[in-house]
mmCIF file of C-alpha atoms in Angstrom:
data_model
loop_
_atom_site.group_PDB
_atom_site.id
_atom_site.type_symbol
_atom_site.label_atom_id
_atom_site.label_comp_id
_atom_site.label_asym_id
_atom_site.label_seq_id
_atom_site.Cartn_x
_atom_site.Cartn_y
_atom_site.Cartn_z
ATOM 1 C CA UNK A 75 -139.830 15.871 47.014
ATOM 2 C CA UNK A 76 -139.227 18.080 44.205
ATOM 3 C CA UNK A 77 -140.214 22.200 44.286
ATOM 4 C CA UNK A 78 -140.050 24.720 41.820
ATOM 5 C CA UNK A 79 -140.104 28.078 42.676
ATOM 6 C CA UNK A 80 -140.283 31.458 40.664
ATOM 7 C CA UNK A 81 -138.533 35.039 41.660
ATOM 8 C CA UNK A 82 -140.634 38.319 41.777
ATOM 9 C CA UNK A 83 -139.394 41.008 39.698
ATOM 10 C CA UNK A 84 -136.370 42.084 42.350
ATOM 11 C CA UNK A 85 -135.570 38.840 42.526
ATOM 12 C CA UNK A 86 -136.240 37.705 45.638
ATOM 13 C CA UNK A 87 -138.906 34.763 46.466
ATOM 14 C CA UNK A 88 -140.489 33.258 49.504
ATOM 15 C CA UNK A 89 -140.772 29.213 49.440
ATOM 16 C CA UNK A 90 -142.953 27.124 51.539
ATOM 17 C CA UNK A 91 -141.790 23.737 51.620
ATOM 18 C CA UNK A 92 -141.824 20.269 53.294
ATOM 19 C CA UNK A 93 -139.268 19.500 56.234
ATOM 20 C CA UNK A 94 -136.289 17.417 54.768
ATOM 21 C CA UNK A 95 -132.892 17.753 52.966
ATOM 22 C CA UNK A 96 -132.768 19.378 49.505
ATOM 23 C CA UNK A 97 -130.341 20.168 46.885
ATOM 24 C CA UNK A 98 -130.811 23.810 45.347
ATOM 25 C CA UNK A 99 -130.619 24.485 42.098
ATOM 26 C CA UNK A 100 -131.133 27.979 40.525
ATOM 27 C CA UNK A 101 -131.630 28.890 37.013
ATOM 28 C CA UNK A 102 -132.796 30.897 34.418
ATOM 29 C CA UNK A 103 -133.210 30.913 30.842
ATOM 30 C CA UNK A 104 -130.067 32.749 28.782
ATOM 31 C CA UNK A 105 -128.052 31.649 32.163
ATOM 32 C CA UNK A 106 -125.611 29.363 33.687
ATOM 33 C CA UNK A 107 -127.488 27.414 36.169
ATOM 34 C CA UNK A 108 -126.033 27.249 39.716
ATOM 35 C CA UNK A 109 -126.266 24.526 42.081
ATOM 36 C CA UNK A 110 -125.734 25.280 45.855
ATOM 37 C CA UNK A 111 -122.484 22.834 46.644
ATOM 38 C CA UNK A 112 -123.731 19.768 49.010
ATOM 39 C CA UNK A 113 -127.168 19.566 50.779
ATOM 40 C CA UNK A 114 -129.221 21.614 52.661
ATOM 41 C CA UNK A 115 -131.386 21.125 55.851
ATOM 42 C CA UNK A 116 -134.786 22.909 56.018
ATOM 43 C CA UNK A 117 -136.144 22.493 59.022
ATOM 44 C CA UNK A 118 -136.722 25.982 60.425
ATOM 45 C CA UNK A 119 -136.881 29.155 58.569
ATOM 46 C CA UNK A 120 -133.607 30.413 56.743
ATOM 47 C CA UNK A 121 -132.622 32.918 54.217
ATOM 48 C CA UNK A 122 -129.889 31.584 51.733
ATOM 49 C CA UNK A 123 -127.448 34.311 50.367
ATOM 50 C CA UNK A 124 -128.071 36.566 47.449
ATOM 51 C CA UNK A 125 -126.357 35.006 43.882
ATOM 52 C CA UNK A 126 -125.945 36.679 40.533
ATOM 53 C CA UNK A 127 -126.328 33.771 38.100
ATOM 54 C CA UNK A 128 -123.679 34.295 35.044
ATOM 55 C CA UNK A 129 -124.800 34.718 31.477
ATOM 56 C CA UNK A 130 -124.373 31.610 29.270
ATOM 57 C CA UNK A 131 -126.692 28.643 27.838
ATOM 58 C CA UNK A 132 -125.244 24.970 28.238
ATOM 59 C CA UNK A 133 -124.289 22.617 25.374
ATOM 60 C CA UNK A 134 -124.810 19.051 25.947
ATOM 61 C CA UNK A 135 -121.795 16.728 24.420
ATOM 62 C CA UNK A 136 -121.850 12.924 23.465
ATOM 63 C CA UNK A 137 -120.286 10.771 20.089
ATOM 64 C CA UNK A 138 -117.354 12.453 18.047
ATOM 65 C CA UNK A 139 -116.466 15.714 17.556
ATOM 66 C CA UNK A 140 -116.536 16.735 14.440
ATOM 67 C CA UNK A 141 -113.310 18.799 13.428
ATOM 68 C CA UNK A 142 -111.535 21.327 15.527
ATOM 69 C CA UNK A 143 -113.341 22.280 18.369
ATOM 70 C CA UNK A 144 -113.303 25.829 20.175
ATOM 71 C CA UNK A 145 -115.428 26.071 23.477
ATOM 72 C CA UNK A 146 -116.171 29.533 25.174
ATOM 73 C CA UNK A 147 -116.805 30.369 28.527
ATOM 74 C CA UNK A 148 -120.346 31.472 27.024
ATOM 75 C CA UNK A 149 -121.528 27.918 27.554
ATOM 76 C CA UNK A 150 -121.509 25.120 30.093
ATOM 77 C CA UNK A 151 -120.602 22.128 28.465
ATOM 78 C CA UNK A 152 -122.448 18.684 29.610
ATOM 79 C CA UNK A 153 -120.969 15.484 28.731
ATOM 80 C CA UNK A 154 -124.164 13.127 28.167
ATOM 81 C CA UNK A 155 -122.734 10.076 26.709
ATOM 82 C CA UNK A 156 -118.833 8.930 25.853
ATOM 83 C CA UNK A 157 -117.356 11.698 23.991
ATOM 84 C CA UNK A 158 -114.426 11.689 21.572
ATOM 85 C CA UNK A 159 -111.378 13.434 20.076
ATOM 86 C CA UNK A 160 -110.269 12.463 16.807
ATOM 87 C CA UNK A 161 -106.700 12.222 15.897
ATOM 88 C CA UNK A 162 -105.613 15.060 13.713
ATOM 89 C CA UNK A 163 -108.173 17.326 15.162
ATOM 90 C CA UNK A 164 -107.951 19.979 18.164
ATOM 91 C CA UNK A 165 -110.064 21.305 21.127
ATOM 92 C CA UNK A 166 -109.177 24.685 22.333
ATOM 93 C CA UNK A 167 -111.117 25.619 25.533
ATOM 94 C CA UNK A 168 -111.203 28.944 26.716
ATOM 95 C CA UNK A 169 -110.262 30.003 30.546
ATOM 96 C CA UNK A 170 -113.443 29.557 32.839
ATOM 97 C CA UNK A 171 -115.030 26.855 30.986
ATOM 98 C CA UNK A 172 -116.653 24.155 33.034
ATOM 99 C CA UNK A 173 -117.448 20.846 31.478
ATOM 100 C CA UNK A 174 -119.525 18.736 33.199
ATOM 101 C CA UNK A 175 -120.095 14.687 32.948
ATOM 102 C CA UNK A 176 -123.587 13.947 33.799
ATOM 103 C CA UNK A 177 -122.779 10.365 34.134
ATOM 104 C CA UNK A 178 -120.151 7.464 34.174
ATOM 105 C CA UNK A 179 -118.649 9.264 30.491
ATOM 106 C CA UNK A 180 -114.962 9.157 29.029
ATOM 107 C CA UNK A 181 -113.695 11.895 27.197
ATOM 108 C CA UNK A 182 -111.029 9.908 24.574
ATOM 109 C CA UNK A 183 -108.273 12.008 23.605
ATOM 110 C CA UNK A 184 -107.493 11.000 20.067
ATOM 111 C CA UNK A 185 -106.367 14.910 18.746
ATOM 112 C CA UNK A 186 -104.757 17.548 20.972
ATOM 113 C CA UNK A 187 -106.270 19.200 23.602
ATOM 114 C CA UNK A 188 -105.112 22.719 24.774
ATOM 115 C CA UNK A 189 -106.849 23.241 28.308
ATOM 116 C CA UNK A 190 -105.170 26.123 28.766
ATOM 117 C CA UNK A 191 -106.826 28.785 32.228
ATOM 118 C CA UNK A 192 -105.418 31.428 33.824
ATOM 119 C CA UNK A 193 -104.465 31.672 37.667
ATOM 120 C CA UNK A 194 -108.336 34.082 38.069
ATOM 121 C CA UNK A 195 -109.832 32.077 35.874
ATOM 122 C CA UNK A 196 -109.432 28.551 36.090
ATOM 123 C CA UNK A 197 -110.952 25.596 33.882
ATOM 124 C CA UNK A 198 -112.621 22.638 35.207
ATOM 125 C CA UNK A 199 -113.537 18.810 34.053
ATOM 126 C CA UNK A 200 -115.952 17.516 36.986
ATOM 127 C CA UNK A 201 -119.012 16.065 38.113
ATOM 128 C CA UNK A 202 -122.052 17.049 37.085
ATOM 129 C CA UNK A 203 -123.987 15.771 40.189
ATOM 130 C CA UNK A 204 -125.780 18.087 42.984
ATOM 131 C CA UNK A 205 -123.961 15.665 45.529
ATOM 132 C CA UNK A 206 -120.385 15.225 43.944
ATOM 133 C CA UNK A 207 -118.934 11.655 45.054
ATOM 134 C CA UNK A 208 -115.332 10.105 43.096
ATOM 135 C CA UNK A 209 -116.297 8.285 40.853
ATOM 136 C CA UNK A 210 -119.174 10.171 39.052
ATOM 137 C CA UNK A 211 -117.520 10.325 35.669
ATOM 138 C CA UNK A 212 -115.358 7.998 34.362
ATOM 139 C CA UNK A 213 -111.672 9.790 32.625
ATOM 140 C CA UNK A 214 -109.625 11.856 30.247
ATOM 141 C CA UNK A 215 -107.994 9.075 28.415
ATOM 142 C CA UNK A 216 -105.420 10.267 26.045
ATOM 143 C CA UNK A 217 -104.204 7.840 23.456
ATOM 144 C CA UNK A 218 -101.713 8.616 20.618
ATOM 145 C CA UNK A 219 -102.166 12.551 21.641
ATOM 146 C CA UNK A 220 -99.216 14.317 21.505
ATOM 147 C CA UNK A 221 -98.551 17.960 21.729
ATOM 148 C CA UNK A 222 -101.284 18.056 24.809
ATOM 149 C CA UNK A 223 -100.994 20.506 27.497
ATOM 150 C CA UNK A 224 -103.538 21.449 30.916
ATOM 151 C CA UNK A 225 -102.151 24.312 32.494
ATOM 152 C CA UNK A 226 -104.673 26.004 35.060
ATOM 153 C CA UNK A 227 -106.926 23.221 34.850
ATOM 154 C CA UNK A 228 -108.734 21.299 37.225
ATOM 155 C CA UNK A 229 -109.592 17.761 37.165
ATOM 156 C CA UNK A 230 -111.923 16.049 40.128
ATOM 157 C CA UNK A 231 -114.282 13.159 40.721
ATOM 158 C CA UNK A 232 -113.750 10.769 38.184
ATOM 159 C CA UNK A 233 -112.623 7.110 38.474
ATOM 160 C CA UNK A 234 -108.962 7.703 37.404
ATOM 161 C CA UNK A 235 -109.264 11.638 36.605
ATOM 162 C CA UNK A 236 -105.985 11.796 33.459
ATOM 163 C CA UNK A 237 -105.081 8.580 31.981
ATOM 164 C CA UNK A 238 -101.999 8.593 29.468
ATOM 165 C CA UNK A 239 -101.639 5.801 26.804
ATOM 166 C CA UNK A 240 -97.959 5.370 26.141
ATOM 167 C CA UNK A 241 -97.916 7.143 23.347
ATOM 168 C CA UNK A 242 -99.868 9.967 24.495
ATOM 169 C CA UNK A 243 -97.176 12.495 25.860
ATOM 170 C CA UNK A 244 -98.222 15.589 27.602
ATOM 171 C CA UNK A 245 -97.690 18.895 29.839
ATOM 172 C CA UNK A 246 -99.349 19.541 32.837
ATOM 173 C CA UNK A 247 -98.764 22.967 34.689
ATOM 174 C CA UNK A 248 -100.594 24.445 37.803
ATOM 175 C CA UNK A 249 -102.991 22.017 37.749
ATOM 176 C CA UNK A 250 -105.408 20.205 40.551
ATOM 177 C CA UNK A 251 -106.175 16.592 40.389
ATOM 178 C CA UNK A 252 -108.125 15.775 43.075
ATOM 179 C CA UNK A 253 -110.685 13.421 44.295
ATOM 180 C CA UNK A 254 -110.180 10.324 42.058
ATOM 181 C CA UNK A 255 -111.899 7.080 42.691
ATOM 182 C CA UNK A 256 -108.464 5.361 41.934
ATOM 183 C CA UNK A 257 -105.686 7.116 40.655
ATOM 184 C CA UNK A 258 -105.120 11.136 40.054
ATOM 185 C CA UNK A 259 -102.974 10.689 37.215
ATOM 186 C CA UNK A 260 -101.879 7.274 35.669
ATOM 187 C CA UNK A 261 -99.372 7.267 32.568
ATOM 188 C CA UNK A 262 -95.825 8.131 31.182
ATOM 189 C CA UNK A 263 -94.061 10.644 28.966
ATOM 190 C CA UNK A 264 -95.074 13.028 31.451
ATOM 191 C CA UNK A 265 -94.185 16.807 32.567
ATOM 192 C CA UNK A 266 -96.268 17.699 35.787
ATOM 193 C CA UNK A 267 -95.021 20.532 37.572
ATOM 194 C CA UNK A 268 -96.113 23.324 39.465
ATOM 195 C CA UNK A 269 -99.425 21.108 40.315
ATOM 196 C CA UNK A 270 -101.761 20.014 43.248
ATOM 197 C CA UNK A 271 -102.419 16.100 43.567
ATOM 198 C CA UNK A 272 -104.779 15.292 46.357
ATOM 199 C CA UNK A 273 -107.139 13.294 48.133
ATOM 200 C CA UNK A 274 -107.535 10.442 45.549
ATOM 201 C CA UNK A 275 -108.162 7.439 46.622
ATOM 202 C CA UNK A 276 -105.069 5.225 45.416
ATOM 203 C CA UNK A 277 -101.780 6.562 44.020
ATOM 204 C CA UNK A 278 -101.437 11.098 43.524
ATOM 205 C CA UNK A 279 -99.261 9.801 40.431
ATOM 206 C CA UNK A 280 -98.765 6.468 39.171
ATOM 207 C CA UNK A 281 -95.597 6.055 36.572
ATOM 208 C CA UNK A 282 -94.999 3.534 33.775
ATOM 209 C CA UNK A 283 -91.365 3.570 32.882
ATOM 210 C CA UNK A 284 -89.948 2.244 29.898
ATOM 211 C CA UNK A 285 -86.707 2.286 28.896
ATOM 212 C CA UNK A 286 -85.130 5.888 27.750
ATOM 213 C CA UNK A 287 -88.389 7.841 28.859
ATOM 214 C CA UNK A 288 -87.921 11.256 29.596
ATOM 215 C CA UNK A 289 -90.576 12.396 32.696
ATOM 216 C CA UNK A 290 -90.256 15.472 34.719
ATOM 217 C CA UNK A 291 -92.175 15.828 38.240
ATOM 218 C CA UNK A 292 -91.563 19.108 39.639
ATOM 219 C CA UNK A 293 -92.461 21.609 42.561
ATOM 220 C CA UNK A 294 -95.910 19.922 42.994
ATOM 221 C CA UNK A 295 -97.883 19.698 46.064
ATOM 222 C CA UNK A 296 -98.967 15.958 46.282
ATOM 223 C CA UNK A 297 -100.309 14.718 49.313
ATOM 224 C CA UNK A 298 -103.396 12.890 51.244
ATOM 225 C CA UNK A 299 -103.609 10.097 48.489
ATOM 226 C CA UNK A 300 -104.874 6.525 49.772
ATOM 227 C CA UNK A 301 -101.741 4.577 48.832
ATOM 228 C CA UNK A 302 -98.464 6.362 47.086
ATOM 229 C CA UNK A 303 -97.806 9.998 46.618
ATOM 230 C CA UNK A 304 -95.822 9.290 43.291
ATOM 231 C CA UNK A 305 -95.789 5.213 42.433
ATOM 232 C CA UNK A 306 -93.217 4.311 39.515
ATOM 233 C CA UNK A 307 -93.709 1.086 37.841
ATOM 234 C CA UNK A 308 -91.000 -0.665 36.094
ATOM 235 C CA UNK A 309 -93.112 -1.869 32.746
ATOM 236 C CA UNK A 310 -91.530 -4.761 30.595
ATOM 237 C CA UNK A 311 -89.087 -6.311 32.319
ATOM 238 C CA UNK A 312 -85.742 -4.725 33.382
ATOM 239 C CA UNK A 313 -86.014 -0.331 31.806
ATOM 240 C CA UNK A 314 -83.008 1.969 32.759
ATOM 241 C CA UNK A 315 -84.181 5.571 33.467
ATOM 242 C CA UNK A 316 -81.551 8.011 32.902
ATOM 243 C CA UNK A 317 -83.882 11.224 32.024
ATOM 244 C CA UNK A 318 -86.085 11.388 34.623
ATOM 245 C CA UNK A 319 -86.250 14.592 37.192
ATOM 246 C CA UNK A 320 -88.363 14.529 40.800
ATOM 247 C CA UNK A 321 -87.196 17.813 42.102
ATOM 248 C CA UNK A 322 -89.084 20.150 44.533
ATOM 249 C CA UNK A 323 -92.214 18.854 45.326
ATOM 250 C CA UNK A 324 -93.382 18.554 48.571
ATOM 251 C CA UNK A 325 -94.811 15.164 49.082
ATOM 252 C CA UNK A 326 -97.114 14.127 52.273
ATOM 253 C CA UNK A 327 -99.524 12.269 54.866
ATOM 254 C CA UNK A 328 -100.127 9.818 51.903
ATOM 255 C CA UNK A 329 -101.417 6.505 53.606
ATOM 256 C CA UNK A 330 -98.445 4.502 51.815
ATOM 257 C CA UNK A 331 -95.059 5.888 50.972
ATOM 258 C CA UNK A 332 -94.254 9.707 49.399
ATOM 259 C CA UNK A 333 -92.684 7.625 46.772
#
């Protein structure tokens, strides 16, 4: 059963609507629209809580971008089909940006991406669903990127949420991956530190090492992943690796080994 109803002039409205379990969506023309997280029983009479929607219109996303890119937190950007990056171009996004995949979409990652939030004001790559489930979206996938960074960023309910071609180096800082169908974070060339990897459904971090990579994992909370906290896989045979750092994290109640 679908319902629409409109505000008087304070604001406030009075529904009248069918027993069941809804998902509540408000929104307004010139404004962000805000869904209620999870669903909601109506069985008896209830008053939900008084919300300020934000100003802001949303901008739907699919194909290539064309050029450098610049998103403000004056829009809401929906992912409607696979979206990509060139290489040679660059998307800035702006703290408190929310991008949304309405569907099984992958952002490729051909340019640079600066993802850069503060610790108030936070950006976000998720689900675009009423009812968020792992799996929703599909990934970031970076490939020959370099000069990436995500710091203040979070990254939930795709099927592997950051995916790294080998050639795709980058910086993550203060970050959340969480709630991945598969893995958090899959990849190399990495520097991840001061993050929070949780709750995905394989491996928090899974590690390709060839020989004479540099990766640094530090002071990162990683922890209630299915299998591995941090799994490192030996690619191509028989790699040395000298330049590698796992210092300070605190790494725990994953269903396999920390690391």
């Amino acid at each position: 059963v679908t319902d629409s109803v409109f505000t008087e002039s304070d604001g406030s409205y009075t529904a009248g609507i069918t027993e069941g379990i809804y998902t509540v969506v408000y929104s307004h023309d010139g404004f962000l629209p805000y869904t209620i997280p999870g669903e909601l029983n109506f069985f008896d009479d209830i008053e939900l809580e008084t919300l300020t929607l934000a100003f802001g219109n949303i901008q739907e996303l699919s194909g290539t971008l064309s050029g450098n890119q610049y998103w403000t937190n004056e829009y809401q950007y929906w992912v409607t089909g696979d979206l990509t990056l060139s290489q040679g171009d660059t998307l800035t996004i702006d703290p408190g940006v929310n991008v949304l995949f309405m569907g099984f979409y992958e952002f490729y990652i051909g340019g640079v991406l600066h993802s850069v939030g503060t610790e108030e004001d936070s950006i976000r790559f998720t689900s675009g669903q009423p009812v968020k489930n792992k799996g929703d979206w599909y990934r970031l996938y970076f490939v020959n990127s370099s000069s990436s960074i995500m710091a203040y960023t979070s990254i939930e309910y795709g099927q592997r949420n950051v995916y790294c071609d080998y050639n795709a180096p980058i910086i993550i800082q203060n970050c959340s991956i969480s709630n991945a169908q598969y893995d958090g974070y899959s990849g190399d060339k990495i520097i991840i530190s001061e993050s929070h990897i949780y709750n995905n459904n394989n491996n928090g971090i899974e590690l390709w090492v060839y020989t004479n990579q540099t990766m640094t994992i530090s002071n990162n909370y990683i922890h209630d992943n299915g299998n591995y906290g941090v799994f490192i896989e030996i690619a191509g045979g028989s790699a040395t690796v000298p330049f590698n750092e796992i210092i300070g994290n605190n790494i725990y109640n994953n269903d396999d080994d920390g690391i």
